[in-house]
Amino acid sequence: MKHATLHQLRVFEAVARNLSFTRAAEELHLTQPTVSIQIRQLTDIVGLPMLEQVGKRIHLTEVGRELLAVCHEVFDGLSRFEMLVSDMKGVKAGKLRLAVITTAKYFVPRLLGPFCDLYPGIDVSLKVTNRERILQRLMDNEDDLYILGQPPEHMDMQVEPFLENPLVVLAHGGHPLAREKNISIKRLAEEPFLMREAGSGTRLATERFFAEQGLSLKVRMELGSNEAIKQAVAGGLGVAVLSAHTLALEKSSDELVVLDVEGFPIRRQWYAVYARDKQLTVVARAFLDFLLHESQKISLSYMQCIPGFQALACDDGCKKKCAKRDRANSGANSV
C-alpha cells in the first residue's frame, strides 16, 4: 500500500460511501472515467477487488469494507493534525461535522451563527435526520458530535447535557381544554394524540410519562415531522406533545395553545453525544465548550414567552407582556 496515493484513497472513499461512481465523480469534481481509472489503479495495488457490481448496484467486498475503515482513520488523523497546527498558531480552523435529531433543527442553527462569528475559519457540515439514522451514524462514527434529546442507553457514549428541552402539550386555539387550568393527566389521555413515528425521542418520553401514570394514549395519527404535527393540531385533529423549542417562531400565533396540564412541561435536556473512546478534534472540543457555556444564554433571546421555558427566559418587560396576553386570553396559553 505504500504506492497508494491519498488522492486514490479519497476517490475510493467517495465511491464506497456513495456506492456510485457517478455521485463520487460529481462530489470530487472529476470525470467518471478519471474515477474509474483511480479505482482500477488502487485495485491493482491492493491485489484484490474492493468493489463488486451486482446488476446495476455496487457493493463493497470484505476487503473494500476494511479499506474504507482505514480511509476514515487516515483522513480523521490528518484532519485532527491540521486542526492542531491551526490551534498552535492561535487560529481555530478546520471542519466541524454535526449530526442532529430533527427537533434540534429549531435551535442548533441559532447556536452555530454566533459560534461561526467567533471562529470564522471553521466550516460546518450539519446533518439533520431522525433518531434511528442518528444512532446508525453514531455507530459508524460518521460525525464529530451528535445532538439528541434522549441519549442511547445501549451504547458506551460520553453524554454532555447543555440546554433545557421542556416538552409541552399543544392544542388548537378553539379546543375545549384551551382555557382550563390544571388539567388532569387522566382527562388529557382521553384526547386523540398526534405523534411522531415510533422510536422518536419525544414520543418515547411522552409514552413513558403516561405509562408511569398507568395510562395509555389514543394515537389518532403518526406524522413524520414536527411541522406536520403542528399543522394537524391547528386543524383540530388532536393534541400533541412537542419540544417547546419547536414554537420559537410562532409566539404570536392564535392557532396553537399550550395546555395547562398537571405534570407538564416534562423537563428534559438536550445532549451532545460522542463515543467515549473518541478523541475530539480541536474544533469539536471548541464547539462543545461553546454549547456548555453559551447555549443557555443564547436560547433566552428566542425562547421568551414560550410556556414551559417562561420561568427561565422572561425578563421583567416580557413578563408584563405575558401577563397582559394571559388576561386577554382568559387563561389560554396562546403560543
CSV table of N, CA, C and O in Angstrom, one decimal, residues 114-169:
chain,number,residue,atom,x,y,z
A,114,PRO,N,-23.6,32.4,16.1
A,114,PRO,CA,-22.6,33.1,17.0
A,114,PRO,C,-21.2,32.3,17.0
A,114,PRO,O,-20.2,32.9,17.1
A,115,PHE,N,-21.3,31.0,17.0
A,115,PHE,CA,-20.1,30.2,17.0
A,115,PHE,C,-19.2,30.5,15.8
A,115,PHE,O,-18.0,30.6,15.9
A,116,CYS,N,-19.8,30.5,14.6
A,116,CYS,CA,-19.1,30.8,13.4
A,116,CYS,C,-18.6,32.2,13.3
A,116,CYS,O,-17.6,32.5,12.7
A,117,ASP,N,-19.3,33.1,14.0
A,117,ASP,CA,-18.8,34.5,14.1
A,117,ASP,C,-17.6,34.6,14.9
A,117,ASP,O,-16.6,35.3,14.6
A,118,LEU,N,-17.6,33.7,16.0
A,118,LEU,CA,-16.4,33.7,16.9
A,118,LEU,C,-15.2,33.0,16.2
A,118,LEU,O,-14.1,33.4,16.4
A,119,TYR,N,-15.5,32.0,15.4
A,119,TYR,CA,-14.4,31.2,14.7
A,119,TYR,C,-14.7,31.2,13.2
A,119,TYR,O,-15.2,30.1,12.7
A,120,PRO,N,-14.5,32.2,12.5
A,120,PRO,CA,-14.8,32.3,11.0
A,120,PRO,C,-14.0,31.3,10.2
A,120,PRO,O,-14.4,31.0,9.0
A,121,GLY,N,-13.0,30.7,10.7
A,121,GLY,CA,-12.2,29.8,9.9
A,121,GLY,C,-12.7,28.4,9.9
A,121,GLY,O,-12.2,27.5,9.3
A,122,ILE,N,-13.8,28.1,10.6
A,122,ILE,CA,-14.4,26.8,10.8
A,122,ILE,C,-15.5,26.6,9.8
A,122,ILE,O,-16.4,27.4,9.7
A,123,ASP,N,-15.4,25.5,9.0
A,123,ASP,CA,-16.5,25.1,8.1
A,123,ASP,C,-17.4,24.1,8.8
A,123,ASP,O,-16.9,23.2,9.5
A,124,VAL,N,-18.7,24.2,8.7
A,124,VAL,CA,-19.6,23.3,9.4
A,124,VAL,C,-20.4,22.5,8.4
A,124,VAL,O,-21.0,23.0,7.4
A,125,SER,N,-20.5,21.2,8.7
A,125,SER,CA,-21.4,20.3,8.0
A,125,SER,C,-22.5,19.9,9.0
A,125,SER,O,-22.2,19.3,10.0
A,126,LEU,N,-23.7,20.1,8.6
A,126,LEU,CA,-24.9,19.9,9.6
A,126,LEU,C,-25.8,18.9,8.9
A,126,LEU,O,-26.4,19.1,7.9
A,127,LYS,N,-25.9,17.7,9.5
A,127,LYS,CA,-26.8,16.7,9.0
A,127,LYS,C,-28.0,16.6,10.0
A,127,LYS,O,-27.9,16.4,11.2
A,128,VAL,N,-29.3,16.8,9.5
A,128,VAL,CA,-30.5,16.7,10.2
A,128,VAL,C,-31.2,15.4,9.8
A,128,VAL,O,-31.6,15.3,8.6
A,129,THR,N,-31.5,14.6,10.8
A,129,THR,CA,-32.2,13.3,10.4
A,129,THR,C,-32.9,12.7,11.6
A,129,THR,O,-32.9,13.3,12.7
A,130,ASN,N,-33.6,11.6,11.5
A,130,ASN,CA,-34.3,11.0,12.6
A,130,ASN,C,-33.4,10.3,13.5
A,130,ASN,O,-32.3,10.0,13.3
A,131,ARG,N,-34.0,9.8,14.6
A,131,ARG,CA,-33.2,9.2,15.7
A,131,ARG,C,-32.6,7.9,15.2
A,131,ARG,O,-31.4,7.7,15.5
A,132,GLU,N,-33.3,7.1,14.5
A,132,GLU,CA,-32.7,5.8,14.0
A,132,GLU,C,-31.5,6.1,13.2
A,132,GLU,O,-30.5,5.4,13.4
A,133,ARG,N,-31.6,7.0,12.3
A,133,ARG,CA,-30.4,7.3,11.4
A,133,ARG,C,-29.2,7.9,12.2
A,133,ARG,O,-28.1,7.7,11.9
A,134,ILE,N,-29.6,8.8,13.2
A,134,ILE,CA,-28.6,9.4,14.1
A,134,ILE,C,-27.8,8.3,14.8
A,134,ILE,O,-26.5,8.3,14.8
A,135,LEU,N,-28.5,7.3,15.3
A,135,LEU,CA,-27.8,6.2,16.1
A,135,LEU,C,-26.9,5.4,15.1
A,135,LEU,O,-25.8,4.9,15.5
A,136,GLN,N,-27.4,5.2,13.9
A,136,GLN,CA,-26.6,4.5,12.9
A,136,GLN,C,-25.3,5.3,12.6
A,136,GLN,O,-24.2,4.7,12.6
A,137,ARG,N,-25.4,6.6,12.4
A,137,ARG,CA,-24.3,7.4,12.1
A,137,ARG,C,-23.3,7.4,13.3
A,137,ARG,O,-22.1,7.4,13.1
A,138,LEU,N,-23.9,7.4,14.5
A,138,LEU,CA,-23.1,7.3,15.7
A,138,LEU,C,-22.2,6.1,15.8
A,138,LEU,O,-21.0,6.1,16.1
A,139,MET,N,-22.9,4.9,15.5
A,139,MET,CA,-22.2,3.7,15.5
A,139,MET,C,-21.1,3.6,14.4
A,139,MET,O,-20.0,3.0,14.6
A,140,ASP,N,-21.4,4.3,13.3
A,140,ASP,CA,-20.4,4.3,12.2
A,140,ASP,C,-19.3,5.4,12.3
A,140,ASP,O,-18.5,5.5,11.5
A,141,ASN,N,-19.5,6.2,13.4
A,141,ASN,CA,-18.5,7.3,13.6
A,141,ASN,C,-18.4,8.2,12.4
A,141,ASN,O,-17.3,8.6,12.0
A,142,GLU,N,-19.5,8.7,11.9
A,142,GLU,CA,-19.5,9.5,10.7
A,142,GLU,C,-19.3,11.0,11.0
A,142,GLU,O,-19.0,11.8,10.1
A,143,ASP,N,-19.5,11.4,12.3
A,143,ASP,CA,-19.5,12.8,12.6
A,143,ASP,C,-18.7,13.1,13.9
A,143,ASP,O,-18.3,12.1,14.6
A,144,ASP,N,-18.5,14.4,14.1
A,144,ASP,CA,-17.7,14.7,15.3
A,144,ASP,C,-18.6,14.7,16.6
A,144,ASP,O,-18.2,14.2,17.6
A,145,LEU,N,-19.8,15.3,16.5
A,145,LEU,CA,-20.7,15.4,17.6
A,145,LEU,C,-22.1,15.1,17.2
A,145,LEU,O,-22.5,15.4,16.0
A,146,TYR,N,-22.9,14.6,18.1
A,146,TYR,CA,-24.4,14.3,17.8
A,146,TYR,C,-25.2,14.9,18.9
A,146,TYR,O,-24.8,14.9,20.1
A,147,ILE,N,-26.3,15.5,18.5
A,147,ILE,CA,-27.2,16.2,19.4
A,147,ILE,C,-28.5,15.5,19.4
A,147,ILE,O,-29.2,15.3,18.4
A,148,LEU,N,-28.9,15.0,20.7
A,148,LEU,CA,-30.1,14.2,20.8
A,148,LEU,C,-30.9,14.7,22.1
A,148,LEU,O,-30.3,15.3,23.0
A,149,GLY,N,-32.2,14.4,22.1
A,149,GLY,CA,-33.0,14.7,23.2
A,149,GLY,C,-33.0,13.6,24.2
A,149,GLY,O,-33.4,13.8,25.4
A,150,GLN,N,-32.6,12.4,23.7
A,150,GLN,CA,-32.6,11.2,24.6
A,150,GLN,C,-31.4,10.4,24.2
A,150,GLN,O,-31.4,9.8,23.2
A,151,PRO,N,-30.3,10.4,25.0
A,151,PRO,CA,-29.1,9.6,24.7
A,151,PRO,C,-29.4,8.1,24.6
A,151,PRO,O,-30.3,7.6,25.2
A,152,PRO,N,-28.6,7.4,23.7
A,152,PRO,CA,-28.8,6.0,23.6
A,152,PRO,C,-28.3,5.3,24.9
A,152,PRO,O,-27.3,5.6,25.5
A,153,GLU,N,-29.1,4.3,25.3
A,153,GLU,CA,-28.8,3.7,26.6
A,153,GLU,C,-28.0,2.4,26.4
A,153,GLU,O,-27.4,1.9,27.3
A,154,HIS,N,-27.9,1.9,25.2
A,154,HIS,CA,-27.2,0.6,24.9
A,154,HIS,C,-25.9,0.8,24.3
A,154,HIS,O,-25.2,-0.1,23.9
A,155,MET,N,-25.4,2.1,24.3
A,155,MET,CA,-24.1,2.3,23.7
A,155,MET,C,-23.2,3.0,24.7
A,155,MET,O,-23.6,3.8,25.5
A,156,ASP,N,-21.9,2.8,24.6
A,156,ASP,CA,-20.9,3.4,25.5
A,156,ASP,C,-20.5,4.8,25.0
A,156,ASP,O,-19.6,4.9,24.2
A,157,MET,N,-21.2,5.8,25.5
A,157,MET,CA,-21.1,7.1,25.0
A,157,MET,C,-20.8,8.1,26.1
A,157,MET,O,-21.1,7.9,27.3
A,158,GLN,N,-20.1,9.2,25.7
A,158,GLN,CA,-19.9,10.3,26.5
A,158,GLN,C,-21.1,11.3,26.3
A,158,GLN,O,-21.4,11.6,25.2
A,159,VAL,N,-21.8,11.6,27.4
A,159,VAL,CA,-23.0,12.4,27.2
A,159,VAL,C,-22.9,13.7,28.0
A,159,VAL,O,-22.6,13.7,29.2
A,160,GLU,N,-23.1,14.8,27.3
A,160,GLU,CA,-23.0,16.2,27.9
A,160,GLU,C,-24.3,16.9,27.8
A,160,GLU,O,-24.6,17.4,26.7
A,161,PRO,N,-25.1,17.1,28.9
A,161,PRO,CA,-26.3,17.9,28.9
A,161,PRO,C,-25.9,19.4,28.7
A,161,PRO,O,-24.9,19.8,29.4
A,162,PHE,N,-26.6,20.1,27.9
A,162,PHE,CA,-26.2,21.5,27.7
A,162,PHE,C,-27.4,22.5,27.7
A,162,PHE,O,-27.1,23.7,27.8
A,163,LEU,N,-28.6,22.1,27.5
A,163,LEU,CA,-29.7,23.0,27.3
A,163,LEU,C,-31.0,22.4,27.7
A,163,LEU,O,-31.2,21.2,27.4
A,164,GLU,N,-31.9,23.2,28.3
A,164,GLU,CA,-33.2,22.7,28.7
A,164,GLU,C,-34.0,22.4,27.5
A,164,GLU,O,-34.0,23.1,26.5
A,165,ASN,N,-34.8,21.3,27.6
A,165,ASN,CA,-35.7,20.9,26.5
A,165,ASN,C,-37.1,20.5,27.0
A,165,ASN,O,-37.4,19.3,27.0
A,166,PRO,N,-37.9,21.4,27.4
A,166,PRO,CA,-39.2,21.1,28.0
A,166,PRO,C,-40.2,20.6,27.0
A,166,PRO,O,-40.2,21.2,25.9
A,167,LEU,N,-40.9,19.6,27.3
A,167,LEU,CA,-42.0,19.1,26.4
A,167,LEU,C,-43.3,19.7,26.9
A,167,LEU,O,-43.7,19.6,28.1
A,168,VAL,N,-44.1,20.3,26.0
A,168,VAL,CA,-45.4,20.9,26.3
A,168,VAL,C,-46.5,20.2,25.5
A,168,VAL,O,-46.3,19.6,24.5
A,169,VAL,N,-47.7,20.4,26.0
A,169,VAL,CA,-48.9,19.9,25.3
A,169,VAL,C,-49.6,21.0,24.4
A,169,VAL,O,-49.9,22.0,25.0
